[in-house]
XYZ file of C-alpha atoms in Angstrom:
656
model
C -20.918 27.890 88.740
C -17.181 27.240 88.737
C -14.779 29.610 90.514
C -12.070 31.545 88.611
C -9.416 29.071 89.769
C -11.591 26.164 88.730
C -12.194 27.745 85.336
C -8.458 28.239 84.800
C -7.859 24.601 85.668
C -10.640 23.549 83.292
C -9.177 25.540 80.420
C -6.025 23.399 80.633
C -8.025 20.175 80.786
C -8.779 18.299 77.572
C -11.661 15.854 77.895
C -11.417 12.453 76.237
C -13.052 11.949 72.867
C -15.497 9.136 73.455
C -16.189 6.647 70.702
C -19.836 5.946 71.570
C -19.951 2.721 69.555
C -16.862 1.409 71.337
C -18.242 2.327 74.742
C -21.523 0.668 73.846
C -19.617 -2.521 73.056
C -18.011 -2.379 76.493
C -21.411 -1.975 78.151
C -23.168 -4.631 76.083
C -20.398 -7.149 76.706
C -20.493 -10.709 75.439
C -24.251 -10.596 74.840
C -24.296 -7.580 72.517
C -26.254 -9.464 69.843
C -28.890 -10.515 72.355
C -29.291 -6.962 73.618
C -29.604 -5.669 70.053
C -32.310 -8.227 69.276
C -34.299 -6.985 72.255
C -33.728 -3.330 71.311
C -35.025 -4.048 67.805
C -38.128 -5.794 69.113
C -38.803 -3.039 71.633
C -38.523 -0.364 68.954
C -40.879 -2.323 66.695
C -43.493 -2.470 69.447
C -42.875 0.991 70.946
C -46.571 1.841 70.505
C -47.218 -0.118 73.708
C -45.931 2.923 75.638
C -48.801 5.004 74.225
C -51.291 2.169 74.647
C -50.480 2.003 78.353
C -51.897 5.527 78.627
C -54.831 5.299 76.197
C -56.267 1.802 76.637
C -58.540 0.685 79.450
C -56.902 -1.503 82.061
C -58.654 -4.582 80.697
C -57.579 -3.813 77.134
C -54.007 -3.109 78.135
C -53.698 -6.374 80.052
C -54.681 -8.278 76.924
C -52.295 -6.188 74.822
C -49.399 -6.970 77.173
C -50.199 -10.681 77.160
C -50.331 -10.742 73.348
C -47.026 -8.902 73.147
C -45.349 -11.344 75.531
C -46.515 -14.270 73.393
C -45.298 -12.459 70.264
C -41.878 -11.926 71.867
C -41.740 -15.593 72.822
C -41.845 -16.442 69.113
C -38.609 -14.465 68.559
C -36.723 -16.649 71.041
C -35.676 -13.749 73.263
C -37.724 -14.870 76.270
C -36.606 -18.504 76.269
C -32.853 -18.160 76.114
C -32.266 -19.629 79.557
C -34.141 -22.886 78.934
C -32.635 -26.128 77.575
C -32.397 -26.347 73.802
C -34.309 -29.636 73.620
C -37.453 -27.802 74.722
C -37.023 -24.876 72.341
C -34.850 -22.687 74.549
C -31.444 -21.158 73.946
C -29.471 -23.027 76.582
C -27.727 -19.875 77.807
C -28.704 -18.441 81.183
C -26.428 -15.414 80.782
C -28.151 -14.511 77.513
C -31.495 -14.767 79.273
C -30.402 -12.246 81.930
C -29.080 -9.844 79.272
C -32.343 -10.034 77.330
C -34.450 -9.414 80.418
C -32.386 -6.438 81.592
C -32.672 -4.790 78.191
C -36.455 -5.161 78.221
C -36.410 -2.515 80.974
C -35.868 0.145 78.298
C -39.484 -0.370 77.248
C -42.843 -0.803 78.933
C -42.291 -2.380 82.329
C -45.588 -4.273 82.428
C -44.213 -6.263 79.498
C -40.964 -6.834 81.383
C -42.725 -8.046 84.538
C -45.126 -10.269 82.596
C -42.105 -11.849 80.881
C -40.454 -12.289 84.271
C -43.501 -13.970 85.779
C -44.084 -16.313 82.838
C -40.557 -17.366 81.950
C -38.428 -16.453 84.975
C -40.685 -17.378 87.886
C -43.226 -19.919 86.594
C -41.012 -21.524 83.965
C -37.890 -21.082 86.070
C -39.461 -22.868 89.043
C -40.428 -25.846 86.869
C -36.922 -25.922 85.381
C -34.991 -25.535 88.628
C -37.238 -27.369 91.110
C -38.662 -30.047 88.812
C -37.133 -33.070 87.128
C -37.289 -34.529 83.621
C -40.901 -35.602 83.924
C -41.925 -32.005 84.612
C -39.619 -30.601 81.941
C -41.082 -32.984 79.362
C -44.643 -32.209 80.406
C -44.495 -28.422 80.589
C -41.414 -26.606 79.331
C -42.037 -26.611 75.593
C -45.488 -25.057 76.052
C -44.196 -22.602 78.691
C -41.403 -21.389 76.404
C -43.805 -20.941 73.475
C -46.315 -19.035 75.611
C -49.013 -21.670 75.095
C -49.098 -22.581 78.798
C -49.360 -19.389 80.800
C -48.587 -19.665 84.477
C -48.015 -17.916 87.762
C -45.704 -18.240 90.755
C -47.846 -18.606 93.878
C -45.482 -18.116 96.790
C -46.369 -14.861 98.589
C -49.389 -14.866 100.912
C -51.300 -12.001 102.498
C -49.726 -12.895 105.835
C -46.269 -13.970 104.690
C -44.012 -12.460 102.056
C -40.415 -12.443 103.236
C -40.876 -15.289 105.743
C -41.545 -18.046 103.223
C -40.906 -20.836 105.736
C -44.060 -19.779 107.621
C -46.462 -20.020 104.660
C -49.956 -21.200 105.590
C -51.102 -23.016 102.437
C -51.081 -26.780 102.960
C -50.484 -29.791 100.700
C -51.602 -33.001 102.401
C -50.777 -36.345 100.794
C -53.781 -38.669 100.394
C -52.275 -42.140 100.090
C -55.597 -43.774 99.187
C -55.880 -41.691 95.999
C -52.164 -40.998 95.452
C -52.845 -37.255 95.346
C -51.967 -34.065 97.152
C -54.790 -31.949 98.534
C -53.987 -28.237 98.314
C -55.866 -26.043 100.805
C -55.997 -22.429 101.957
C -56.881 -22.587 105.674
C -57.761 -18.901 106.088
C -57.504 -15.497 104.383
C -54.079 -14.848 105.891
C -52.837 -17.834 103.860
C -54.400 -16.774 100.558
C -51.850 -16.255 97.797
C -51.587 -12.524 97.071
C -50.102 -10.085 94.540
C -49.573 -13.026 92.173
C -48.773 -11.905 88.621
C -50.838 -13.630 85.879
C -53.246 -15.022 88.487
C -56.215 -12.701 87.948
C -56.784 -13.571 84.274
C -54.214 -15.391 82.214
C -52.577 -18.226 84.143
C -53.602 -21.763 83.230
C -51.479 -23.220 86.027
C -49.634 -22.130 89.155
C -46.479 -23.279 90.880
C -47.860 -23.290 94.418
C -45.608 -23.226 97.481
C -47.246 -25.064 100.390
C -46.488 -26.870 103.641
C -46.193 -30.574 102.782
C -47.730 -33.093 105.155
C -47.300 -36.840 104.666
C -48.872 -39.357 107.042
C -49.415 -36.684 109.685
C -45.831 -35.395 109.589
C -44.887 -31.928 108.294
C -41.915 -31.594 105.959
C -41.843 -27.859 105.297
C -42.490 -25.825 102.177
C -42.486 -27.596 98.798
C -43.638 -26.581 95.316
C -46.443 -28.129 93.268
C -47.797 -27.582 89.771
C -51.512 -26.872 90.189
C -53.837 -26.351 87.180
C -56.184 -23.415 87.866
C -57.958 -22.767 84.541
C -59.108 -24.691 81.508
C -60.206 -22.786 78.387
C -60.301 -19.603 80.436
C -62.621 -20.999 83.129
C -61.572 -21.569 86.724
C -61.303 -25.197 87.783
C -63.282 -26.561 90.761
C -61.940 -25.531 94.151
C -60.064 -22.493 92.790
C -61.133 -18.996 93.801
C -59.508 -15.908 92.304
C -59.854 -12.230 93.129
C -58.322 -9.397 91.144
C -55.917 -7.235 93.176
C -57.311 -4.218 91.331
C -55.673 -0.977 90.339
C -52.050 -0.625 91.419
C -49.559 2.250 91.598
C -48.113 0.974 88.347
C -47.643 -2.133 86.210
C -51.346 -2.202 85.409
C -50.708 -4.324 82.335
C -50.003 -7.225 84.723
C -53.030 -9.065 86.128
C -52.070 -9.519 89.770
C -54.526 -11.470 91.854
C -55.301 -13.516 94.950
C -55.745 -17.277 94.994
C -57.592 -19.602 97.360
C -57.498 -23.419 97.143
C -60.435 -25.371 98.555
C -59.294 -28.985 98.724
C -57.821 -28.922 95.210
C -56.432 -32.333 94.259
C -53.362 -32.864 92.087
C -51.532 -36.093 91.182
C -48.462 -37.091 93.193
C -46.306 -36.426 90.129
C -47.172 -32.707 90.358
C -44.758 -32.290 93.260
C -41.639 -30.593 91.858
C -39.284 -33.227 93.153
C -35.684 -32.232 92.468
C -34.904 -31.983 96.191
C -37.602 -34.187 97.756
C -40.220 -36.708 96.705
C -43.034 -38.955 97.903
C -42.517 -42.536 96.749
C -45.054 -44.935 95.255
C -45.391 -46.393 98.747
C -46.284 -42.978 100.178
C -42.955 -42.380 101.944
C -41.285 -38.970 102.029
C -37.623 -38.923 100.994
C -34.970 -36.324 100.263
C -31.228 -36.407 99.581
C -30.948 -33.376 101.921
C -31.678 -34.599 105.426
C -31.750 -31.254 107.236
C -35.139 -29.584 106.544
C -33.775 -26.037 106.870
C -30.915 -26.757 104.506
C -33.351 -28.386 102.090
C -35.593 -25.315 102.165
C -32.770 -22.859 101.578
C -31.280 -25.028 98.832
C -34.652 -24.943 97.081
C -34.926 -21.161 97.422
C -31.317 -20.731 96.322
C -32.124 -22.176 92.905
C -34.562 -19.283 92.368
C -31.882 -16.602 92.730
C -32.210 -15.741 89.033
C -35.251 -13.592 89.833
C -33.233 -11.307 92.097
C -30.481 -10.935 89.538
C -33.073 -10.036 86.901
C -34.912 -7.462 89.010
C -31.672 -5.732 89.998
C -30.666 -5.484 86.342
C -34.107 -4.204 85.380
C -33.895 -1.390 87.926
C -30.427 -0.351 86.746
C -31.576 -0.325 83.111
C -34.780 1.599 83.814
C -32.601 4.242 85.487
C -30.608 4.472 82.238
C -33.731 5.679 80.453
C -34.261 8.400 83.070
C -30.610 9.472 82.963
C -30.656 9.612 79.163
C -33.681 11.915 79.219
C -32.374 14.185 81.980
C -28.846 14.560 80.597
C -30.015 15.253 77.074
C -32.541 17.787 78.329
C -29.839 19.481 80.391
C -27.739 20.221 77.285
C -30.737 21.657 75.443
C -32.611 23.652 78.084
C -31.281 27.101 79.002
C -32.131 29.137 82.072
C -30.814 32.483 83.425
C -28.021 34.704 82.151
C -25.058 33.536 84.177
C -21.836 33.876 82.187
C -23.033 35.823 79.161
C -25.419 38.760 78.752
C -26.444 37.426 75.332
C -27.416 33.838 76.006
C -28.885 31.957 78.942
C -26.896 29.164 80.511
C -27.370 25.482 79.705
C -28.618 23.560 82.724
C -25.715 21.122 82.673
C -23.208 23.986 82.860
C -24.411 24.779 86.374
C -22.330 23.100 89.053
C -25.420 22.139 91.051
C -27.045 20.437 88.068
C -23.840 18.504 87.456
C -23.829 17.514 91.119
C -27.432 16.278 90.863
C -27.016 14.136 87.757
C -23.430 13.117 87.170
C -22.728 11.183 90.399
C -25.929 9.242 89.637
C -24.612 8.571 86.147
C -21.346 7.308 87.641
C -23.254 5.136 90.114
C -25.318 3.692 87.270
C -22.179 2.681 85.394
C -20.730 1.174 88.581
C -23.894 -0.822 89.212
C -23.980 -1.915 85.567
C -20.590 -3.571 85.931
C -21.495 -5.032 89.346
C -24.635 -6.471 87.771
C -22.497 -7.911 84.979
C -20.433 -9.770 87.581
C -23.578 -11.092 89.315
C -25.067 -12.292 86.013
C -21.857 -14.023 84.942
C -21.523 -15.728 88.354
C -25.137 -16.892 88.060
C -24.462 -18.292 84.598
C -21.330 -20.086 85.798
C -22.860 -21.553 88.963
C -26.046 -22.816 87.303
C -24.327 -24.087 84.168
C -22.727 -26.857 86.220
C -23.936 -30.375 85.539
C -26.543 -31.044 88.269
C -24.815 -34.371 88.963
C -21.483 -32.697 89.691
C -20.378 -31.948 93.224
C -21.476 -28.346 93.222
C -19.568 -25.757 95.199
C -21.990 -24.830 97.973
C -19.941 -21.873 99.142
C -19.969 -20.434 95.608
C -23.758 -20.726 95.598
C -24.085 -18.978 98.934
C -21.766 -16.201 97.819
C -23.829 -15.846 94.635
C -27.038 -15.582 96.681
C -25.435 -12.880 98.812
C -24.082 -10.950 95.828
C -27.415 -11.191 94.012
C -29.314 -9.980 97.082
C -26.993 -7.023 97.633
C -26.818 -5.967 94.002
C -30.597 -6.180 93.704
C -31.050 -3.989 96.787
C -28.594 -1.284 95.715
C -29.684 -1.435 92.068
C -33.378 -0.948 92.766
C -32.826 1.750 95.391
C -30.640 3.499 92.843
C -33.456 3.310 90.293
C -35.955 4.893 92.671
C -33.558 7.694 93.600
C -32.231 8.334 90.085
C -35.643 8.412 88.407
C -36.929 10.898 90.983
C -33.882 13.170 90.670
C -34.029 13.053 86.878
C -37.736 13.898 86.937
C -37.061 16.931 89.123
C -34.115 17.932 86.935
C -36.497 18.169 83.980
C -38.856 20.514 85.808
C -42.470 20.719 84.637
C -41.623 18.931 81.407
C -40.606 15.885 83.420
C -44.095 15.743 84.897
C -45.773 15.152 81.538
C -46.619 11.493 80.936
C -45.303 11.616 77.371
C -41.824 12.172 78.791
C -41.930 8.721 80.450
C -41.165 9.676 84.041
C -44.716 8.999 85.255
C -44.523 5.368 84.134
C -40.887 4.950 85.160
C -41.627 6.135 88.699
C -44.842 4.191 89.127
C -43.678 0.965 87.509
C -40.264 0.648 89.196
C -41.373 1.592 92.700
C -42.267 -1.994 93.576
C -38.831 -3.245 92.485
C -37.500 -2.375 95.948
C -39.844 -4.881 97.593
C -40.571 -7.677 95.149
C -38.167 -10.578 94.722
C -37.234 -9.722 98.288
C -37.652 -6.588 100.399
C -34.350 -4.744 100.141
C -33.798 -4.466 103.878
C -34.477 -8.176 104.350
C -32.074 -8.926 101.495
C -29.329 -6.910 103.169
C -29.911 -8.935 106.338
C -29.250 -12.027 104.213
C -26.013 -10.419 103.033
C -24.988 -9.679 106.618
C -25.777 -13.231 107.698
C -23.392 -14.575 105.085
C -20.670 -12.176 106.193
C -21.048 -12.918 109.900
C -21.038 -16.666 109.423
C -18.441 -16.554 106.634
C -20.821 -18.716 104.591
C -20.261 -21.527 107.108
C -21.623 -25.028 106.618
C -24.667 -24.376 108.780
C -25.325 -20.972 107.212
C -28.726 -22.034 105.859
C -29.900 -23.438 109.176
C -29.931 -20.053 110.855
C -32.966 -17.876 111.256
C -32.394 -14.467 112.845
C -32.288 -15.854 116.382
C -30.037 -18.693 115.314
C -27.665 -16.262 113.681
C -27.303 -14.292 116.906
C -26.468 -17.466 118.831
C -24.064 -18.618 116.137
C -22.156 -15.347 116.243
C -22.169 -15.348 120.031
C -20.895 -18.883 120.388
C -18.621 -19.486 117.414
C -17.933 -16.752 114.978
C -16.853 -13.679 116.902
C -13.154 -14.472 117.110
C -13.107 -15.362 113.420
C -14.894 -12.172 112.437
C -12.668 -9.985 114.581
C -9.508 -11.676 113.362
C -10.639 -11.110 109.753
C -11.370 -7.478 110.542
C -8.528 -6.580 112.889
C -8.388 -2.793 112.914
C -4.605 -2.534 112.980
C -4.334 -4.696 109.860
C -6.898 -2.578 108.051
C -5.126 0.594 109.039
C -1.812 -0.691 107.731
C -3.472 -1.591 104.454
C -4.723 1.960 103.974
C -1.427 3.521 105.060
C 0.339 1.422 102.427
C -1.572 3.129 99.626
C -1.399 6.660 101.023
C 1.283 8.914 99.564
C 3.487 9.714 102.535
C 2.177 6.780 104.598
C 0.625 7.731 107.932
C 1.335 11.403 107.258
C -0.770 11.318 104.100
C -4.233 11.744 105.606
C -4.272 15.474 104.853
C -2.891 15.281 101.339
C -5.037 15.597 98.236
C -2.673 13.339 96.313
C -3.793 9.744 96.139
C -7.532 10.421 96.189
C -7.819 9.049 92.670
C -5.795 5.936 93.407
C -8.207 2.979 93.178
C -6.162 1.138 95.791
C -6.803 3.956 98.257
C -10.496 4.096 97.348
C -10.949 0.347 97.769
C -8.959 0.323 101.003
C -11.247 2.992 102.449
C -14.394 1.055 101.562
C -12.930 -2.198 102.815
C -11.933 -0.561 106.114
C -15.511 0.712 106.575
C -16.958 -2.692 105.660
C -14.773 -4.768 107.961
C -14.809 -2.312 110.861
C -18.616 -2.164 110.714
C -18.912 -5.949 110.512
C -16.613 -6.392 113.489
C -18.739 -3.908 115.443
C -21.925 -5.848 114.648
C -20.351 -9.094 115.868
C -19.241 -7.452 119.112
C -22.724 -5.987 119.750
C -24.468 -9.293 119.155
C -22.070 -11.250 121.346
C -22.173 -8.685 124.142
C -25.972 -8.741 124.209
C -26.210 -12.521 124.385
C -23.378 -12.730 126.948
C -25.403 -10.370 129.137
C -28.317 -12.792 129.039
C -30.598 -10.660 126.879
C -33.202 -12.180 124.589
C -31.455 -12.968 121.272
C -34.372 -11.580 119.271
C -34.181 -8.290 121.151
C -30.406 -8.220 120.693
C -30.756 -8.626 116.956
C -33.559 -6.071 116.697
C -31.517 -3.492 118.587
C -28.572 -4.003 116.220
C -30.497 -4.183 112.934
C -29.423 -0.716 111.803
C -25.817 -1.773 112.358
C -26.420 -5.064 110.510
C -27.826 -3.231 107.473
C -24.953 -0.721 107.522
C -22.412 -3.562 107.452
C -24.171 -5.262 104.556
C -24.485 -2.054 102.583
C -20.817 -1.236 103.135
C -19.916 -4.689 101.835
C -22.015 -4.367 98.686
C -20.752 -0.856 97.928
C -17.209 -2.213 98.113
C -18.151 -5.022 95.709
C -19.655 -2.467 93.315
C -16.519 -0.336 93.299
C -14.366 -3.446 92.943
C -16.359 -4.511 89.869
C -15.873 -1.074 88.286
C -12.134 -0.979 89.054
C -11.681 -4.506 87.706
C -13.559 -3.642 84.530
C -11.537 -0.544 83.718
C -8.316 -2.463 84.397
C -9.139 -4.853 81.542
C -9.561 -2.088 78.951
C -6.849 -1.045 76.523
C -5.389 2.436 76.936
C -7.431 5.052 75.126
C -10.164 7.614 75.547
C -12.876 5.118 76.499
C -10.702 3.911 79.373
C -10.019 7.517 80.397
C -13.766 8.261 80.397
C -14.590 5.206 82.494
C -11.765 5.971 84.919
C -13.313 9.413 85.452
C -16.668 7.816 86.229
C -15.072 5.233 88.498
C -13.304 7.956 90.474
C -16.538 9.946 90.679
C -18.430 6.940 92.027
C -15.700 6.159 94.567
C -15.308 9.695 95.903
C -19.074 10.283 95.937
C -19.503 7.123 97.993
C -16.839 8.188 100.495
C -18.224 11.726 100.609
C -21.759 10.467 101.267
C -20.540 8.657 104.391
C -17.757 11.034 105.357
C -19.199 11.498 108.852
C -18.496 7.812 109.528
C -14.965 8.034 108.137
C -14.268 11.139 110.227
C -15.724 9.526 113.374
C -13.378 6.588 112.863
C -10.281 8.664 112.164
C -9.973 7.859 108.482
C -10.714 11.383 107.218
C -9.430 14.637 108.596
C -11.553 17.698 107.942
C -8.947 18.856 105.420
C -9.051 15.591 103.491
C -12.845 15.527 103.651
C -12.892 18.947 101.988
C -10.405 17.663 99.436
C -12.792 14.831 98.550
C -15.627 17.307 98.018
C -13.366 19.376 95.766
C -12.480 16.168 93.960
C -16.144 15.321 93.333
C -16.789 18.819 91.984
C -13.732 18.627 89.749
C -14.732 15.224 88.408
C -18.242 16.477 87.673
C -16.753 19.286 85.579
C -14.545 16.791 83.736
C -17.448 14.425 83.038
C -19.741 17.224 81.859
C -18.307 17.479 78.256
C -18.766 13.743 77.695
C -22.067 13.283 79.571
C -24.176 12.988 76.412
C -21.781 10.418 74.965
C -22.023 8.435 78.179
C -25.827 8.201 78.051
C -25.849 7.653 74.283
C -23.738 4.536 74.883
C -26.725 3.050 76.733
C -28.318 2.866 73.276
C -31.904 3.321 74.390
C -33.822 3.253 71.073
C -35.139 6.690 70.148
C -38.625 5.222 69.650
C -38.685 4.386 73.372
C -37.566 7.802 74.587
C -40.546 9.717 73.132
C -40.227 13.023 75.064
C -40.481 15.594 72.254
C -40.383 18.447 74.794
C -37.188 17.157 76.383
C -35.186 15.999 73.379
């Protein structure tokens, strides 16, 4: 509970009056109508939440498939496809629709993602007009169900080392798709166990005895529900969650497909049986191909952030209804959210969710802008690499946030949170895999670090982990250190401190966004500089580059995380700066400050080790977090109501 001094300060404080509808408009952004369409459809089909708990697994899989096809008829699942095939022609709208689906049953969300984002998206982004004409209209309508067969039992993150082969047979003008062993079987593939008619299969292409790396092929696997010759499928069985999605394993035993089934945007085999590609370097070609599939990472990050909104809505609303213990009055027990500890548990997570929402908005808009370019234009490669990095980092932080927030909210609801009707069971089970699919989060942060260390250089894509170490050792260190010169960083922070260099012990200035951003940028650039020094020192000493990188991986991940957290805060600060003066801006500024100070507080040991926080200022930051929690408390319900999760999807009679 608050101290007497705190209470006196609170009595003089007047919280903003939040217009929930206005705040909702800020959150929904330019795609408010799209999000409302999805909310309406989710509310109409809210019974699927009950059916997930009452139907058999087989029944529920069919129910989810039928619902996905029904949603396809509304247009909400095809918004990112070209209009000539029945789509909406708006990639940003597609992301907004997908994110909002996370308010409902997550098997439906993932099935939509597999069908339209992965299978359809691969045909759209990796194929050419002949593939678009042949498949997209049926994909968008849900008539041609498909799967995305990339991951294998032996290779998930390391896609370049996939074992499935596609050998060109020039005599028959066909590719022969084969699974050489069980390590190379396709695994965890959504839609594969039951519903997919076709698969986009990623395989090592071999033409005339020469390997050309991983390429993608459209491979029919079923006709009228029956498996085609040479295809073997095994159900992955019961999972932790998402049991409305039919994940399975695939083997290919000499399956033949026509030459035209190669998705040939970046490489082709000619009529004469010659391999050709406009991208000569095979590594660059591979990473260019993968880069076009970045939409999946943006979508999964947004889904995690939006699933966390459901949990936060439930926990905050419960905390202003549930009373426990006589604390300030002998006549009435205290509301949970009036306890300082309960505020500390929930409100920084609420602030982080808002921060990630706006960071996700930036990632989605960048995706829309980059991929809305005419494919014939000279595309900005650096912009694409920066998008890939931002998408990877936002996905990692967004899905880790979901896991942490859902767990904390469940605990904050006590025994009631453990009842399935209150949604936490499904939220926990269904989102847990978000941290590892569409890229393991730690591997994604290594991708972020690689971009930072190489400054998105021209040969960025050519570097595996060993190559990156050599690159940093030979070329990039001076550049990195010059960009992150400690004295320059220090001056930047001093400039925004009240009292300059004497201001480290003052409480004033803690809520200055320039100070907050300077602190996070100092941590980011200092950490990155340290990584570069460690890698160079190890290689200069003649150590094995792989061992050097492995020894520094914790440092690499810390640098990447520091970078992404700075981007998240920057997105929040930029967003609030665009708002007109008024109570909504005041409310969001409070949340932005709470996110910033919570982030600094969480890593205050690092800041103190590096001389950027005195013990006095560290204590001031903790007081600041507590004070901000008390100021956010009166508007907490308004803040979660602005998420506009339909009441039909919240269920939870015991909580609400």
